CSV table of C-alpha atoms and ligand atoms in Angstrom, one decimal:
chain,number,residue,atom,x,y,z
A,1,MET,CA,6.1,-3.8,14.9
A,2,ASN,CA,3.0,-3.8,14.2
A,3,VAL,CA,2.0,-3.8,10.5
A,4,LEU,CA,-1.5,-2.9,8.9
A,5,ILE,CA,-2.2,-4.5,5.4
A,6,THR,CA,-5.6,-3.5,3.3
A,7,GLY,CA,-6.9,-6.1,0.7
A,8,ALA,CA,-4.6,-8.7,2.1
A,9,GLY,CA,-6.8,-11.9,1.5
A,10,ARG,CA,-5.2,-12.5,-1.7
A,11,GLY,CA,-3.1,-11.2,-4.4
A,12,ILE,CA,-0.2,-8.9,-3.5
A,13,GLY,CA,-1.6,-8.0,-0.2
A,14,LEU,CA,-1.4,-11.6,1.1
A,15,GLU,CA,2.0,-12.3,-0.1
A,16,LEU,CA,2.8,-9.1,1.7
A,17,ALA,CA,1.3,-10.5,4.8
A,18,SER,CA,2.9,-13.7,4.4
A,19,PHE,CA,6.3,-12.0,4.7
A,20,TYR,CA,5.5,-9.6,7.6
A,21,ALA,CA,4.1,-12.3,9.7
A,22,MET,CA,7.2,-14.3,9.9
A,23,ARG,CA,8.6,-11.0,11.4
A,24,HIS,CA,5.9,-9.2,13.4
A,25,ARG,CA,2.2,-8.3,14.4
A,26,VAL,CA,0.2,-8.3,11.0
A,27,PHE,CA,-3.3,-7.0,10.9
A,28,GLY,CA,-4.7,-7.4,7.3
A,29,THR,CA,-8.0,-6.5,5.8
A,30,VAL,CA,-10.7,-8.4,4.3
A,31,ARG,CA,-13.8,-7.4,2.9
A,32,ASP,CA,-15.3,-11.1,3.0
A,33,GLU,CA,-14.9,-12.8,6.3
A,34,ARG,CA,-14.4,-16.4,4.1
A,35,HIS,CA,-10.4,-14.9,3.2
A,36,ALA,CA,-9.8,-14.5,7.0
A,37,HIS,CA,-8.3,-18.1,7.3
A,38,LYS,CA,-5.9,-17.3,5.0
A,39,LEU,CA,-4.6,-14.9,7.2
A,40,THR,CA,-5.1,-16.5,10.4
A,41,SER,CA,-3.2,-19.5,9.0
A,42,LEU,CA,0.6,-17.3,8.7
A,43,GLY,CA,-0.1,-16.1,12.7
A,44,ALA,CA,-1.7,-12.7,11.3
A,45,GLU,CA,-4.9,-10.8,12.3
A,46,ALA,CA,-8.0,-10.7,10.1
A,47,LEU,CA,-10.2,-7.4,10.6
A,48,HIS,CA,-13.2,-6.2,8.3
A,49,LEU,CA,-12.8,-3.5,5.7
A,50,ASP,CA,-14.7,-2.3,2.8
A,51,LEU,CA,-13.2,0.8,1.5
A,52,ASN,CA,-16.7,1.8,-0.3
A,53,GLN,CA,-18.1,2.2,3.5
A,54,PRO,CA,-16.6,5.0,5.4
A,55,ALA,CA,-18.5,3.5,8.2
A,56,SER,CA,-16.2,0.4,7.7
A,57,ILE,CA,-13.2,2.6,7.8
A,58,LYS,CA,-14.3,4.2,11.2
A,59,ALA,CA,-15.2,1.0,12.6
A,60,LEU,CA,-11.7,-0.5,11.6
A,61,ALA,CA,-10.3,2.5,13.5
A,62,LYS,CA,-12.2,2.2,16.4
A,63,ALA,CA,-11.2,-1.5,17.0
A,64,LEU,CA,-7.6,-1.0,16.6
A,65,THR,CA,-7.9,2.5,19.2
A,66,ASP,CA,-4.6,2.3,21.4
A,67,THR,CA,-2.7,-0.1,18.9
A,68,PRO,CA,0.5,1.4,17.3
A,69,ILE,CA,0.5,0.9,13.8
A,70,ASP,CA,4.1,1.0,12.5
A,71,ILE,CA,3.8,0.5,8.8
A,72,LEU,CA,0.3,1.1,7.1
A,73,ILE,CA,0.2,-0.5,3.6
A,74,ASN,CA,-2.8,0.7,1.6
A,75,ASN,CA,-2.8,-1.9,-0.9
A,76,ALA,CA,-6.3,-2.6,-1.8
A,77,GLY,CA,-7.4,-1.7,-5.0
A,78,VAL,CA,-9.8,-2.3,-8.0
A,79,LEU,CA,-9.5,-2.5,-11.9
A,80,TYR,CA,-12.5,-2.4,-14.3
A,81,PRO,CA,-11.1,-3.3,-17.8
A,82,GLU,CA,-11.9,-0.5,-20.2
A,83,HIS,CA,-10.7,-0.7,-23.5
A,84,ASP,CA,-12.5,2.0,-25.4
A,85,LEU,CA,-14.9,4.8,-24.9
A,86,ASP,CA,-18.0,2.6,-25.3
A,87,ASP,CA,-16.7,0.7,-21.7
A,88,ILE,CA,-17.1,4.1,-19.4
A,89,ASP,CA,-19.5,3.2,-16.9
A,90,ALA,CA,-20.0,6.1,-14.1
A,91,PHE,CA,-20.5,3.8,-11.3
A,92,ASN,CA,-17.1,2.1,-12.1
A,93,PHE,CA,-15.4,5.2,-12.5
A,94,LEU,CA,-16.7,6.4,-9.0
A,95,GLN,CA,-16.0,2.9,-7.4
A,96,SER,CA,-12.4,3.7,-8.5
A,97,MET,CA,-12.0,6.6,-7.2
A,98,GLN,CA,-14.1,5.3,-4.0
A,99,VAL,CA,-11.3,2.2,-3.7
A,100,ASN,CA,-8.1,3.5,-4.7
A,101,ALA,CA,-7.7,6.9,-3.8
A,102,LEU,CA,-10.6,8.1,-1.4
A,103,GLY,CA,-10.7,5.4,0.7
A,104,PRO,CA,-6.8,5.0,1.5
A,105,LEU,CA,-6.8,8.9,2.5
A,106,LEU,CA,-10.0,8.5,4.6
A,107,LEU,CA,-8.0,5.2,6.4
A,108,THR,CA,-5.0,7.5,6.7
A,109,GLN,CA,-6.7,9.9,8.4
A,110,ALA,CA,-8.5,7.6,10.5
A,111,LEU,CA,-5.3,5.5,11.4
A,112,LEU,CA,-3.0,8.8,11.8
A,113,PRO,CA,-3.4,8.5,16.2
A,114,ASN,CA,-2.0,4.8,15.5
A,115,LEU,CA,0.9,5.9,12.8
A,116,LEU,CA,1.7,8.6,15.3
A,117,ALA,CA,2.0,6.1,18.0
A,118,GLY,CA,4.3,3.6,16.0
A,119,LYS,CA,7.9,4.2,15.9
A,120,ALA,CA,8.4,3.4,12.1
A,121,LYS,CA,5.9,5.6,11.1
A,122,LYS,CA,5.7,4.4,7.3
A,123,LEU,CA,2.9,4.9,5.5
A,124,VAL,CA,2.8,3.1,2.2
A,125,PHE,CA,0.6,3.1,-1.2
A,126,ILE,CA,0.5,0.7,-3.7
A,127,THR,CA,-0.2,2.8,-6.7
A,128,SER,CA,0.4,2.0,-10.4
A,129,LEU,CA,2.8,2.9,-12.9
A,130,MET,CA,-1.0,3.3,-15.2
A,131,GLY,CA,-1.1,6.6,-13.0
A,132,SER,CA,1.7,8.2,-14.8
A,133,MET,CA,0.4,10.6,-17.4
A,134,THR,CA,4.4,10.4,-18.8
A,135,ASP,CA,4.2,6.8,-19.3
A,136,ASN,CA,0.6,7.0,-20.8
A,137,GLY,CA,1.5,6.4,-24.5
A,138,SER,CA,-1.1,3.5,-25.3
A,139,GLY,CA,-4.5,5.3,-23.6
A,140,SER,CA,-7.4,3.2,-22.2
A,141,PHE,CA,-8.3,2.3,-18.7
A,142,TYR,CA,-9.6,5.7,-18.0
A,143,SER,CA,-11.1,4.7,-14.2
A,144,TYR,CA,-7.8,3.1,-12.9
A,145,ARG,CA,-5.5,5.6,-14.8
A,146,ALA,CA,-7.5,8.4,-13.0
A,147,SER,CA,-7.8,6.8,-9.8
A,148,LYS,CA,-4.1,6.2,-9.3
A,149,ALA,CA,-3.2,9.3,-10.7
A,150,ALA,CA,-5.7,10.6,-8.1
A,151,LEU,CA,-3.9,8.5,-5.5
A,152,ASN,CA,-0.5,9.7,-6.4
A,153,ALA,CA,-1.7,13.2,-5.4
A,154,VAL,CA,-3.1,12.4,-2.6
A,155,ALA,CA,0.3,10.5,-1.7
A,156,LYS,CA,2.2,13.4,-2.2
A,157,SER,CA,0.2,16.0,-0.3
A,158,LEU,CA,0.5,13.6,2.8
A,159,ALA,CA,4.4,13.2,2.2
A,160,ALA,CA,4.4,17.0,2.4
A,161,ASP,CA,1.5,17.6,5.5
A,162,LEU,CA,3.3,14.7,7.7
A,163,LYS,CA,7.1,15.4,7.3
A,164,SER,CA,7.1,17.4,10.5
A,165,GLU,CA,5.5,14.7,12.4
A,166,GLY,CA,8.2,12.1,11.1
A,167,ILE,CA,6.1,10.1,9.1
A,168,LYS,CA,7.4,8.8,5.6
A,169,VAL,CA,5.4,8.2,2.4
A,170,GLY,CA,6.5,5.2,0.0
A,171,LEU,CA,4.5,5.1,-3.3
A,172,TYR,CA,5.3,2.1,-5.3
A,173,HIS,CA,4.3,0.4,-8.5
A,174,PRO,CA,4.8,-3.3,-7.6
A,175,GLY,CA,5.4,-4.2,-11.5
A,176,TRP,CA,2.8,-6.3,-13.5
A,177,VAL,CA,2.2,-9.1,-11.2
A,178,GLN,CA,0.5,-12.3,-11.9
A,179,THR,CA,-2.5,-12.1,-9.8
A,180,ASP,CA,-6.3,-12.1,-10.0
A,181,MET,CA,-5.9,-8.1,-11.3
A,182,GLY,CA,-2.6,-8.6,-13.1
A,183,GLY,CA,-3.6,-11.9,-14.8
A,184,PRO,CA,-1.5,-14.9,-15.5
A,185,ARG,CA,0.3,-13.3,-18.4
A,186,ALA,CA,1.9,-10.8,-16.3
A,187,LEU,CA,5.9,-10.6,-16.1
A,188,LEU,CA,6.0,-11.0,-12.3
A,189,ASP,CA,5.5,-13.8,-9.5
A,190,VAL,CA,3.8,-12.3,-6.6
A,191,GLY,CA,6.4,-13.3,-4.3
A,192,THR,CA,9.3,-11.1,-6.3
A,193,SER,CA,6.8,-8.3,-6.2
A,194,ALA,CA,6.5,-8.8,-2.6
A,195,ALA,CA,10.3,-9.2,-1.6
A,196,GLY,CA,11.0,-6.0,-3.6
A,197,LEU,CA,8.5,-3.7,-2.2
A,198,SER,CA,9.5,-5.2,1.4
A,199,GLU,CA,12.8,-4.0,0.7
A,200,ARG,CA,11.7,-0.8,-0.3
A,201,ILE,CA,9.8,-0.4,2.4
A,202,ALA,CA,12.6,-1.3,4.7
A,203,SER,CA,14.6,1.6,3.5
A,204,LEU,CA,12.0,4.1,3.5
A,205,ASP,CA,13.5,7.4,4.9
A,206,ASP,CA,12.9,11.0,4.9
A,207,ASN,CA,14.9,11.4,1.9
A,208,GLN,CA,13.0,8.9,-0.6
A,209,SER,CA,9.6,10.3,1.4
A,210,GLY,CA,7.0,11.0,-1.5
A,211,GLN,CA,8.9,9.8,-4.5
A,212,PHE,CA,7.4,7.3,-7.1
A,213,GLN,CA,9.2,4.3,-7.5
A,214,SER,CA,9.0,0.7,-8.7
A,215,PHE,CA,9.1,-2.5,-6.7
A,216,ASP,CA,12.7,-2.7,-7.5
A,217,GLY,CA,13.5,0.8,-6.5
A,218,THR,CA,13.6,2.5,-10.4
A,219,PRO,CA,12.6,6.0,-10.0
A,220,LEU,CA,8.8,6.5,-11.8
A,221,PRO,CA,8.2,9.7,-13.7
A,222,TRP,CA,4.7,11.5,-12.8
B,1,NAP,N1,-1.2,-7.1,-10.4
B,1,NAP,C1,-0.6,-5.7,-11.1
B,1,NAP,O1,-0.1,-6.4,-12.1
B,1,NAP,C2,-0.7,-4.7,-10.5
B,1,NAP,C3,0.0,-3.8,-11.1
B,1,NAP,C4,-0.1,-2.4,-10.7
B,1,NAP,C5,-0.4,-2.0,-9.4
B,1,NAP,N2,-1.1,-3.0,-8.8
B,1,NAP,C6,-2.0,-2.6,-7.5
B,1,NAP,O2,-1.6,-3.3,-6.2
B,1,NAP,C7,-2.2,-3.4,-5.8
B,1,NAP,C8,-2.8,-5.1,-5.3
B,1,NAP,O3,-3.4,-5.6,-6.6
B,1,NAP,P1,-3.7,-7.3,-6.5
B,1,NAP,O4,-2.9,-7.3,-8.1
B,1,NAP,O5,-2.8,-8.0,-5.4
B,1,NAP,O6,-5.5,-7.4,-7.3
B,1,NAP,P2,-6.1,-8.4,-6.7
B,1,NAP,O7,-5.9,-9.9,-6.7
B,1,NAP,O8,-7.4,-8.2,-7.2
B,1,NAP,O9,-6.7,-7.9,-5.1
B,1,NAP,C9,-7.0,-6.8,-5.0
B,1,NAP,C10,-7.6,-6.6,-3.2
B,1,NAP,O10,-8.2,-5.7,-3.3
B,1,NAP,C11,-9.1,-5.8,-2.0
B,1,NAP,N3,-10.3,-4.7,-2.1
B,1,NAP,C12,-10.9,-4.5,-3.6
B,1,NAP,N4,-12.0,-3.7,-3.5
B,1,NAP,C13,-12.1,-3.5,-2.0
B,1,NAP,C14,-12.6,-2.9,-1.3
B,1,NAP,N5,-13.9,-2.0,-1.7
B,1,NAP,N6,-12.3,-2.7,0.3
B,1,NAP,C15,-11.3,-3.0,0.9
B,1,NAP,N7,-10.5,-4.4,0.1
B,1,NAP,C16,-10.9,-4.0,-1.6
B,1,NAP,C17,-9.6,-7.2,-2.6
B,1,NAP,O11,-10.5,-7.9,-1.4
B,1,NAP,P3,-11.6,-8.8,-2.0
B,1,NAP,O12,-10.6,-10.2,-1.9
B,1,NAP,O13,-12.8,-8.8,-0.9
B,1,NAP,O14,-12.1,-8.7,-3.4
B,1,NAP,C18,-8.2,-8.0,-2.9
B,1,NAP,O15,-7.8,-8.3,-1.4
B,1,NAP,C19,-3.7,-2.8,-6.0
B,1,NAP,O16,-3.4,-1.4,-5.6
B,1,NAP,C20,-3.0,-2.8,-7.7
B,1,NAP,O17,-3.9,-1.7,-8.2
B,1,NAP,C21,-1.4,-4.5,-9.4
């Protein structure tokens, strides 16, 4: 199988690349070529992608022309800490939307021929429980919450629209994970999160397509 993982130079994406590279052909994307060696040392192939640049998405799709992708994992994301209204910055809000929601949608659009050429036809989004309206009892993190809620809406539409093509869509919260984004006080190590995510992806089928789940399979509220 061929697996493409965005944001694979560190954090959860790198751990997923490590897991899949033991079994499959893996393409991991990086923004900074200096991270590429982390992927090549795993036996994975590093490709450039900056989700802020639509031209970069097109270039990635061009580089992968005629390459089937069985599993596309939209993992890359950004979080700008916003604790109260004074922290709001329009640029950061728009960047969050671009990287966390619009970028994955444009990438899916660009790589749809590759997904259709693959056998597994699994389209995965690493989202966040912070995108849940129901779970938002503590507020703050305006840009991040809004962008992950937008990503959830995007993924839900894709699940409906691509069903007839046989594409299954997984939306997974990875847990609170010890990465640059999650910080050192997070509850989970990256290996536990990635192992759970890989189990979810392995069991993703038509019945589960479009569901919002935690890395451990717990159904999550929208
Ligand atoms: N850690 C948690 O507790 C947690 C909880 C819920 C959800 N998540 C989600 O899980 C995913 C992975 O998070 P993580 O904790 O592994 O974060 P991380 O350690 O901060 O890594 C983020 C990854 O996204 C990439 N990225 C950022 N901006 C990008 C852009 N414009 N174009 C392409 N790639 C870009 C980064 O690449 P560079 O190295 O080039 O910056 C990096 O590889 C994210 O979607 C995040 O929202 C994480």
